[in-house]
mmCIF file of C-alpha atoms and ligand atoms in Angstrom:
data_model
loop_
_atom_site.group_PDB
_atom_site.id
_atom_site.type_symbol
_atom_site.label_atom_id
_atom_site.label_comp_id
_atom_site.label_asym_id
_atom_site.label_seq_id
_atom_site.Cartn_x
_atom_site.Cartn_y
_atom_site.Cartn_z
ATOM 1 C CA UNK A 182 -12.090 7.907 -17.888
ATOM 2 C CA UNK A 183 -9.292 6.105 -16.921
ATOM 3 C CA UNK A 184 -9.261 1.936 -15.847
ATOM 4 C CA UNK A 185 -7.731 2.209 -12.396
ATOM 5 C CA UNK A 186 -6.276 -1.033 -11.171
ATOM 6 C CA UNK A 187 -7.672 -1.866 -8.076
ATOM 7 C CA UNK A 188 -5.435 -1.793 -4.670
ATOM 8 C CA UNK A 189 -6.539 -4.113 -1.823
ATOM 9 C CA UNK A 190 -4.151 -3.545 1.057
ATOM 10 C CA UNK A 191 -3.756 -5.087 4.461
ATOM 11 C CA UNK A 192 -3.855 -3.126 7.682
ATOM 12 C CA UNK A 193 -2.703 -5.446 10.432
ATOM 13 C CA UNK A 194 -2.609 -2.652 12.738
ATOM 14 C CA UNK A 195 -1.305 -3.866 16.455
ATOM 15 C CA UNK A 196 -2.096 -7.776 15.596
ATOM 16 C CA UNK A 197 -0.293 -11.202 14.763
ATOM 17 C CA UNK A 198 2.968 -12.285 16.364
ATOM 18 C CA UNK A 199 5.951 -13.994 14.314
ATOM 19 C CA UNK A 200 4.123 -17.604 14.859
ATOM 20 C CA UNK A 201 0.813 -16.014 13.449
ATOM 21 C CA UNK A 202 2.075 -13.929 11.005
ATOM 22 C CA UNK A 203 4.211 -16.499 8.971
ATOM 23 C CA UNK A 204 1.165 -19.204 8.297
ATOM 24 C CA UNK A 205 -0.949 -16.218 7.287
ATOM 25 C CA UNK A 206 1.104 -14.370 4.583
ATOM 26 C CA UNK A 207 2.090 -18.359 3.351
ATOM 27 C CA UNK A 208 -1.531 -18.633 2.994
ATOM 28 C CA UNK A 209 -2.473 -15.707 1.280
ATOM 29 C CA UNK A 210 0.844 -16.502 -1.193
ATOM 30 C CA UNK A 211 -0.472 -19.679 -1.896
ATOM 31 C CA UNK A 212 -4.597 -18.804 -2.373
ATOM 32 C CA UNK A 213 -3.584 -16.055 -4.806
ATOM 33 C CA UNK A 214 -5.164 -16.692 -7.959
ATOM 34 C CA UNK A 215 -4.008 -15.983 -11.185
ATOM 35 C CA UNK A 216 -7.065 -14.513 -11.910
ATOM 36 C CA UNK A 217 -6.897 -11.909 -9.292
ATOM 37 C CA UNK A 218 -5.718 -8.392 -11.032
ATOM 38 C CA UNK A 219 -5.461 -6.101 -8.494
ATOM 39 C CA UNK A 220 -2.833 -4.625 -7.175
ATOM 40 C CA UNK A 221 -2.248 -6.470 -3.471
ATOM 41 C CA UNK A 222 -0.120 -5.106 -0.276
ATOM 42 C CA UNK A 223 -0.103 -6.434 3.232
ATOM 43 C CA UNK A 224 1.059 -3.118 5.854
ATOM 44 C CA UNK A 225 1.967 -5.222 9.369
ATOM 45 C CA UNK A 226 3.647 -3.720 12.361
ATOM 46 C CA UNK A 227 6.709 -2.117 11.768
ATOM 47 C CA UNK A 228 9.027 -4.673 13.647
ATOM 48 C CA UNK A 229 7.800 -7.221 11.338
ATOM 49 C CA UNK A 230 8.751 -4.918 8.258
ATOM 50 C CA UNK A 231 11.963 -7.862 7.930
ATOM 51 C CA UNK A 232 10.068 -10.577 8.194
ATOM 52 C CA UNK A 233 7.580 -9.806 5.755
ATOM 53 C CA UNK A 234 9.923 -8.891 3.374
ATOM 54 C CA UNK A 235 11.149 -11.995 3.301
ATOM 55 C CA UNK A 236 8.068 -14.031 3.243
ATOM 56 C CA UNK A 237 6.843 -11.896 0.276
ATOM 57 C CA UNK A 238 10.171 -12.038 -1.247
ATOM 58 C CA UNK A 239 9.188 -13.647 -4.905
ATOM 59 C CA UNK A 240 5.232 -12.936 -4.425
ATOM 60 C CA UNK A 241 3.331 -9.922 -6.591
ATOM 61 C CA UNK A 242 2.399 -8.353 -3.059
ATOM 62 C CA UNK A 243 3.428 -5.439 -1.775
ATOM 63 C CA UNK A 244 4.525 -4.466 1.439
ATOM 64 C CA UNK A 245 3.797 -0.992 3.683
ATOM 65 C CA UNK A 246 3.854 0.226 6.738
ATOM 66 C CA UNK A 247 1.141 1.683 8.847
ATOM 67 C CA UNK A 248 2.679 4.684 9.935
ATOM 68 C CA UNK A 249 6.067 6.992 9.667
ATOM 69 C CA UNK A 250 7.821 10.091 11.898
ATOM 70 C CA UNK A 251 7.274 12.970 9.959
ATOM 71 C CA UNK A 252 10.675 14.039 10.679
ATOM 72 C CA UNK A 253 13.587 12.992 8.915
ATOM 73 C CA UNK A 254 16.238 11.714 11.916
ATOM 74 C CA UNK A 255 17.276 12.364 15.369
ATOM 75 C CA UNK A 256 16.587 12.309 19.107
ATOM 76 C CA UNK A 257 12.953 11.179 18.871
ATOM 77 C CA UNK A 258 12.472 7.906 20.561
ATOM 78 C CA UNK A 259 9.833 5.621 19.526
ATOM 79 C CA UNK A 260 9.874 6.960 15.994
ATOM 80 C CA UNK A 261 10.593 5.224 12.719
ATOM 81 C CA UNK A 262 11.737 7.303 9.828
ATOM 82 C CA UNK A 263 10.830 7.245 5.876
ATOM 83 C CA UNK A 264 14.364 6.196 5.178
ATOM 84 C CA UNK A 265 13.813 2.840 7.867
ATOM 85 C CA UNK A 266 11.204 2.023 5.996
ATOM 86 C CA UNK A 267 12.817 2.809 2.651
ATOM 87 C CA UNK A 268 15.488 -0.254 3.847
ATOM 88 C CA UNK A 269 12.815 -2.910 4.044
ATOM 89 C CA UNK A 270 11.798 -2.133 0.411
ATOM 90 C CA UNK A 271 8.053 -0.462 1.531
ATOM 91 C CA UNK A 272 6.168 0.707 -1.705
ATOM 92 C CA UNK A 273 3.291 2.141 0.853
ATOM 93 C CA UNK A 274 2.954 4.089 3.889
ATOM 94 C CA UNK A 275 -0.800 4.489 5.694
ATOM 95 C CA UNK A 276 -0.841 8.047 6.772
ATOM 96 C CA UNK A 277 -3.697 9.701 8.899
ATOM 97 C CA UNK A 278 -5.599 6.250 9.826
ATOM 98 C CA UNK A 279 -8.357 7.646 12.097
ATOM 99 C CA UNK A 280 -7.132 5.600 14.714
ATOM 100 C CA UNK A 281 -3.384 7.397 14.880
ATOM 101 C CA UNK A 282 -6.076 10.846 14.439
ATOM 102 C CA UNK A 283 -7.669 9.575 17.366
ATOM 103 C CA UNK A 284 -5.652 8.194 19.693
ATOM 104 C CA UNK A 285 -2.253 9.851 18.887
ATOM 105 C CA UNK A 286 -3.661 13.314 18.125
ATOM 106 C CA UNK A 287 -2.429 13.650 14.901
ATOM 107 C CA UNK A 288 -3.723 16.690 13.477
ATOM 108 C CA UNK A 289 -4.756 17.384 9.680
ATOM 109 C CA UNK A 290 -1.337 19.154 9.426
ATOM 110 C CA UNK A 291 1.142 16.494 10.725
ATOM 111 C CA UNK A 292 -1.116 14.491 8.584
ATOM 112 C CA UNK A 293 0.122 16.463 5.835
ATOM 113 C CA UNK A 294 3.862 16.767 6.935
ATOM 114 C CA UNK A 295 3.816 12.788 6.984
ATOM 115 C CA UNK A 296 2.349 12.021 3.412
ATOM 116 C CA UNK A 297 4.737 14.981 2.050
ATOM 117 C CA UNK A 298 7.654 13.084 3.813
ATOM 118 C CA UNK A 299 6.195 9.394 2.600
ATOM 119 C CA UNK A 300 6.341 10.979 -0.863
ATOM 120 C CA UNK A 301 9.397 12.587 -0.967
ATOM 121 C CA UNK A 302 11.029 8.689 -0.069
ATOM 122 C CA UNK A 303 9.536 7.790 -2.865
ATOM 123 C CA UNK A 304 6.976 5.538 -1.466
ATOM 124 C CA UNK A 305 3.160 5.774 -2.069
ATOM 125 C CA UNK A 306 1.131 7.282 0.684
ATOM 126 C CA UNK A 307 -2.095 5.829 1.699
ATOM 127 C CA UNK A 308 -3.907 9.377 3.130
ATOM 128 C CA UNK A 309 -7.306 7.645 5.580
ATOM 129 C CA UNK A 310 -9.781 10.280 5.440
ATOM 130 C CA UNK A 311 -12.544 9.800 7.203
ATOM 131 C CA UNK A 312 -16.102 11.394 9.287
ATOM 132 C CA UNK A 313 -17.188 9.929 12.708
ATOM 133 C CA UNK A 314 -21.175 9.282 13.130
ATOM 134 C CA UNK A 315 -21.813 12.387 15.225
ATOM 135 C CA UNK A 316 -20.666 14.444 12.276
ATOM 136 C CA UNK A 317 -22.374 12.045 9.586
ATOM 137 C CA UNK A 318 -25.544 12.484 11.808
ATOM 138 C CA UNK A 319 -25.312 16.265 11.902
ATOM 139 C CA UNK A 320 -24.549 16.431 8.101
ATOM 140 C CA UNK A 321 -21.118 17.154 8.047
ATOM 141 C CA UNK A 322 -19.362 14.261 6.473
ATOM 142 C CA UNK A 323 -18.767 16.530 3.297
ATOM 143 C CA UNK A 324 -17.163 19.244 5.051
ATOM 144 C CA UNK A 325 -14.791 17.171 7.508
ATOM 145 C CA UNK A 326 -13.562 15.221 4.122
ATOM 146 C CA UNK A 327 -13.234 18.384 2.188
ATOM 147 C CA UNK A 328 -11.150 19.573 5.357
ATOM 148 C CA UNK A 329 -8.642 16.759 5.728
ATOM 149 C CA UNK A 330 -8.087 17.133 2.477
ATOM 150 C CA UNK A 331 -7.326 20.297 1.984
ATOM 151 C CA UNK A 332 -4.768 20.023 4.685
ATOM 152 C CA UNK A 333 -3.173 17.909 1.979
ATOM 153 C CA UNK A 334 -3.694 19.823 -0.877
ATOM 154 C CA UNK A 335 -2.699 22.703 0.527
ATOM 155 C CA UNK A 336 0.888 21.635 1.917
ATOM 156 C CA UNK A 337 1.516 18.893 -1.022
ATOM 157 C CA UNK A 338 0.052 20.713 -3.587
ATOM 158 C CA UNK A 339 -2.109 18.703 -5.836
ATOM 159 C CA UNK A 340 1.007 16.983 -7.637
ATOM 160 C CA UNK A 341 1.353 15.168 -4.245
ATOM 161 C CA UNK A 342 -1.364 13.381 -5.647
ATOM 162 C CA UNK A 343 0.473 12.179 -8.239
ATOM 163 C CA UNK A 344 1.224 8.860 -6.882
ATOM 164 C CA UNK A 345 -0.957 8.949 -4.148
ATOM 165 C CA UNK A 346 -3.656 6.445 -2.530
ATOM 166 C CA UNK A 347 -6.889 8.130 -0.791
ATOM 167 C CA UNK A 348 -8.943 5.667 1.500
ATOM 168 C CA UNK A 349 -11.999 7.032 2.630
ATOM 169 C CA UNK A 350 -12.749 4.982 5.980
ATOM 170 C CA UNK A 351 -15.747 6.128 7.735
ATOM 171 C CA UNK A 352 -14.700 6.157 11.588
ATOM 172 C CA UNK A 353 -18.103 4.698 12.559
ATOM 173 C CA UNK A 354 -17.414 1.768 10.409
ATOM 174 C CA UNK A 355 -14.070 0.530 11.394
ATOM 175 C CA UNK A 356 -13.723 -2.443 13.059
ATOM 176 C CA UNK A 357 -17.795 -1.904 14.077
ATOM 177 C CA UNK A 358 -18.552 -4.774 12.127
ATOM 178 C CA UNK A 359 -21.022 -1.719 10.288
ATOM 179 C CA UNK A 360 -20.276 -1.095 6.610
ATOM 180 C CA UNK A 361 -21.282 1.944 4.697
ATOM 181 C CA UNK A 362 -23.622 0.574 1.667
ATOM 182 C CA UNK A 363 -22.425 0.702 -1.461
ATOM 183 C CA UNK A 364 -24.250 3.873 -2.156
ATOM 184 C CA UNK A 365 -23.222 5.727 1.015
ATOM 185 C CA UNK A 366 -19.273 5.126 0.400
ATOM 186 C CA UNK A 367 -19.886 6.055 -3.579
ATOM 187 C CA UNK A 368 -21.196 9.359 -2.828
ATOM 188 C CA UNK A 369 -18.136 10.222 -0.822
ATOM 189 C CA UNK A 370 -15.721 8.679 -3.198
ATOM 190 C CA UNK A 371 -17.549 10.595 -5.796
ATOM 191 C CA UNK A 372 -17.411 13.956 -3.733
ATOM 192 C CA UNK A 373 -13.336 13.365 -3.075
ATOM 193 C CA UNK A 374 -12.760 12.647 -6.389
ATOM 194 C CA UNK A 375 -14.579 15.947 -7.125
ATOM 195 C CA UNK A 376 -12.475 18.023 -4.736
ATOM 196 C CA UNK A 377 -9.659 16.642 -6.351
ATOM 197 C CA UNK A 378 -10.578 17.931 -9.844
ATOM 198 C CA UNK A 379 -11.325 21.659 -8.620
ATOM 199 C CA UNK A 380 -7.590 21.208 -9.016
ATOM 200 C CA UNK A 381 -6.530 18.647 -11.555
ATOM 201 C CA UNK A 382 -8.636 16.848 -13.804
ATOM 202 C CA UNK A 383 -5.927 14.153 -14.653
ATOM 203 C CA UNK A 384 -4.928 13.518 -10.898
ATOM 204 C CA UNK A 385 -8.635 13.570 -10.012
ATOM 205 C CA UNK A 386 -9.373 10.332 -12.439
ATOM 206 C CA UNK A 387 -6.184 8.697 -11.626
ATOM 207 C CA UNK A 388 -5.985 8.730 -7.739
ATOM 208 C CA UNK A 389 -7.058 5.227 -6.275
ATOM 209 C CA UNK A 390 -9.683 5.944 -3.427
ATOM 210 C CA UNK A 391 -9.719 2.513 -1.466
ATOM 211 C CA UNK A 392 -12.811 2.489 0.833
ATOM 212 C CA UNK A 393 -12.350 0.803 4.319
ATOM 213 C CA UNK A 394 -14.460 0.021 6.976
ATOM 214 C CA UNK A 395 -16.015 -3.129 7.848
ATOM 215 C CA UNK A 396 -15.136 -4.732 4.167
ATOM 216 C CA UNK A 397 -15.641 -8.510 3.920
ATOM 217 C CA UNK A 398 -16.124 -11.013 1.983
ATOM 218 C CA UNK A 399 -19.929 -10.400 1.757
ATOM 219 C CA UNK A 400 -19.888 -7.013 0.804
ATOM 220 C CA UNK A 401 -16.527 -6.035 -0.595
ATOM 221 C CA UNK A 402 -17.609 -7.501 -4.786
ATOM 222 C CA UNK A 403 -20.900 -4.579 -3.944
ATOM 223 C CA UNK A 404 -18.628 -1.876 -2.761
ATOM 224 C CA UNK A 405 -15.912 -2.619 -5.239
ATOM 225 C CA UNK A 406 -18.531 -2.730 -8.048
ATOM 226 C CA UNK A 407 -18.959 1.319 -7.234
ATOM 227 C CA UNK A 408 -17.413 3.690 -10.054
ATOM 228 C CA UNK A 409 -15.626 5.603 -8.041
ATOM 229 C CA UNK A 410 -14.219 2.856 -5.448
ATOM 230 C CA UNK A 411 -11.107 1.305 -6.239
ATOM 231 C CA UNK A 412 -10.155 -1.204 -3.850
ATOM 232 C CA UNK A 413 -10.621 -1.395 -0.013
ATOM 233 C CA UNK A 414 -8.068 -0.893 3.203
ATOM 234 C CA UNK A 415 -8.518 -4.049 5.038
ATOM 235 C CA UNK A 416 -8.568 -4.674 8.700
ATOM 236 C CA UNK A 417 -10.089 -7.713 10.984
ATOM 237 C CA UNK A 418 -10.809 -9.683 7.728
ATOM 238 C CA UNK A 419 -6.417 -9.060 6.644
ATOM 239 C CA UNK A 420 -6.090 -10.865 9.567
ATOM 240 C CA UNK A 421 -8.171 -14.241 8.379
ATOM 241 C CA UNK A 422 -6.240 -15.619 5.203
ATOM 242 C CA UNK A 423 -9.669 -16.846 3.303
ATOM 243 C CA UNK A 424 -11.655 -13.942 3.637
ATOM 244 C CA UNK A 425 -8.680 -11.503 2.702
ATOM 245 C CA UNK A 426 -8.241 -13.598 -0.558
ATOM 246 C CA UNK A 427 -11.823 -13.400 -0.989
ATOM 247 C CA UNK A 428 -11.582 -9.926 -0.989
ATOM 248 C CA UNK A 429 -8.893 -9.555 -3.254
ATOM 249 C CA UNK A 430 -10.841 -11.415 -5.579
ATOM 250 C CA UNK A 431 -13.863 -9.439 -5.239
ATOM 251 C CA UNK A 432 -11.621 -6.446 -6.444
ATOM 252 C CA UNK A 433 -11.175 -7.893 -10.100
HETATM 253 P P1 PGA B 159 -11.732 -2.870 9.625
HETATM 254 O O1 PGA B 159 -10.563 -1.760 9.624
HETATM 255 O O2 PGA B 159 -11.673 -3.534 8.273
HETATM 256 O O3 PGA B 159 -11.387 -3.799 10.740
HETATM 257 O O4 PGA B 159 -13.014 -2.132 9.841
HETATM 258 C C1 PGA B 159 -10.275 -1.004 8.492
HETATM 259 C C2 PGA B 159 -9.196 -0.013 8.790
HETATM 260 O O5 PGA B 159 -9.179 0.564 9.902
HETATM 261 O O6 PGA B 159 -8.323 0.243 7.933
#
């Protein structure tokens, strides 16, 4: 089996303004410690794309965005494109978050034309997958994941995976201050690893799958200690410098 580096990345989502933002990512530069290994990327709203890549500018932490158009240009107001994001130097797009699922109605398939696009720019998708608690309650966690990502598989094909990021984020645990145990986010990580080898062996024990929901500094070294999680996708606690570094720590 393969050592994966561990990926902690920051999801901002619609927080922090340009007086917030700066103290925090100085902070988090500053607490990094050397002896933190993991791979580290802060994703903040799009207009602050700039800033951050100057702040990070000389740091080992990457930068992302939280969403992208799945088209490529044109008359489609609102939108940012691949190639925008491509100009601020993004490594990592977050594509699917149940929250743009949600409230945008983003389907499985423009799920899947976005982390195509995201690829094709070169940058690393981040695909959230994810069950809400009706469908955990009614057994059907396995069959939702094993849907949203076959919408994937199918349209990428399973080279798509090839640099890809899978965060399994359990809608009943974001931002609910209610974290799946350890055990309970293994067994899915285990079972989307396992889709992923009905196709590919090699992409199945490569692919990161970060786990987010709820991950602090209490509970994110017992989640991270799981064979099959590597890394988390960080909300409310990205936004508090301490307990993000915490976490980063916590993910070797
Ligand atoms: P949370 O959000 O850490 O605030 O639960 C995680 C996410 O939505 O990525």
């Amino acid at each position: 089996m393969t050592k994966r580096l561990a990926l902690v990345a920051a999801n901002w989502k619609m927080n922090g303004t340009l007086k917030t933002i700066r103290p925090l990512v100085q902070e988090v530069i500053g607490g990094l410690k050397d002896d933190c290994h993991a791979d580290i990327a802060i994703c903040p709203p799009s207009i602050y794309l700039q800033e951050l890549q100057t702040l990070l500018t000389g740091s080992r932490i990457g930068l992302g965005a939280q969403n992208a158009s799945h088209l490529e240009a044109g008359a489609y107001t609102g939108e940012i494109s691949v190639n925008m994001l491509k100009d601020y130097n993004c490594q990592y797009v977050i594509v699917g978050h149940s929250e743009r699922r949600e409230f945008y109605h983003e389907t499985d398939d423009r799920v899947a034309e976005k982390f195509i696009r995201v690829s094709a720019a070169g940058m690393i998708p981040i695909l959230c997958i994810g069950e809400q608690l009706s469908e955990r309650e009614s057994g059907e966690t396995d069959t939702v994941i094993a849907r949203q990502l076959d919408a994937v598989i199918n349209m990428a094909g399973i080279d798509g995976f090839k640099d890809a990021v899978i965060a399994y984020e359990p809608v009943w645990a974001i931002g609910t201050g209610k974290t799946a145990t350890p055990q309970q986010a293994q067994e899915v990580h285990a079972f989307i690893r396992l889709q992923l080898a009905r196709h590919d062996d090699e992409v199945a024990d490569k692919t990161r799958i970060l786990y987010g929901g709820s991950v602090k500094p209490s509970n994110a070294a017992d989640l991270f200690s799981m064979a099959d999680i590597d890394g988390g996708l960080i909300g409310g606690a990205s936004l508090v410098a301490a307990d993000f570094l915490n976490i980063c720590l916590a993910a070797g």
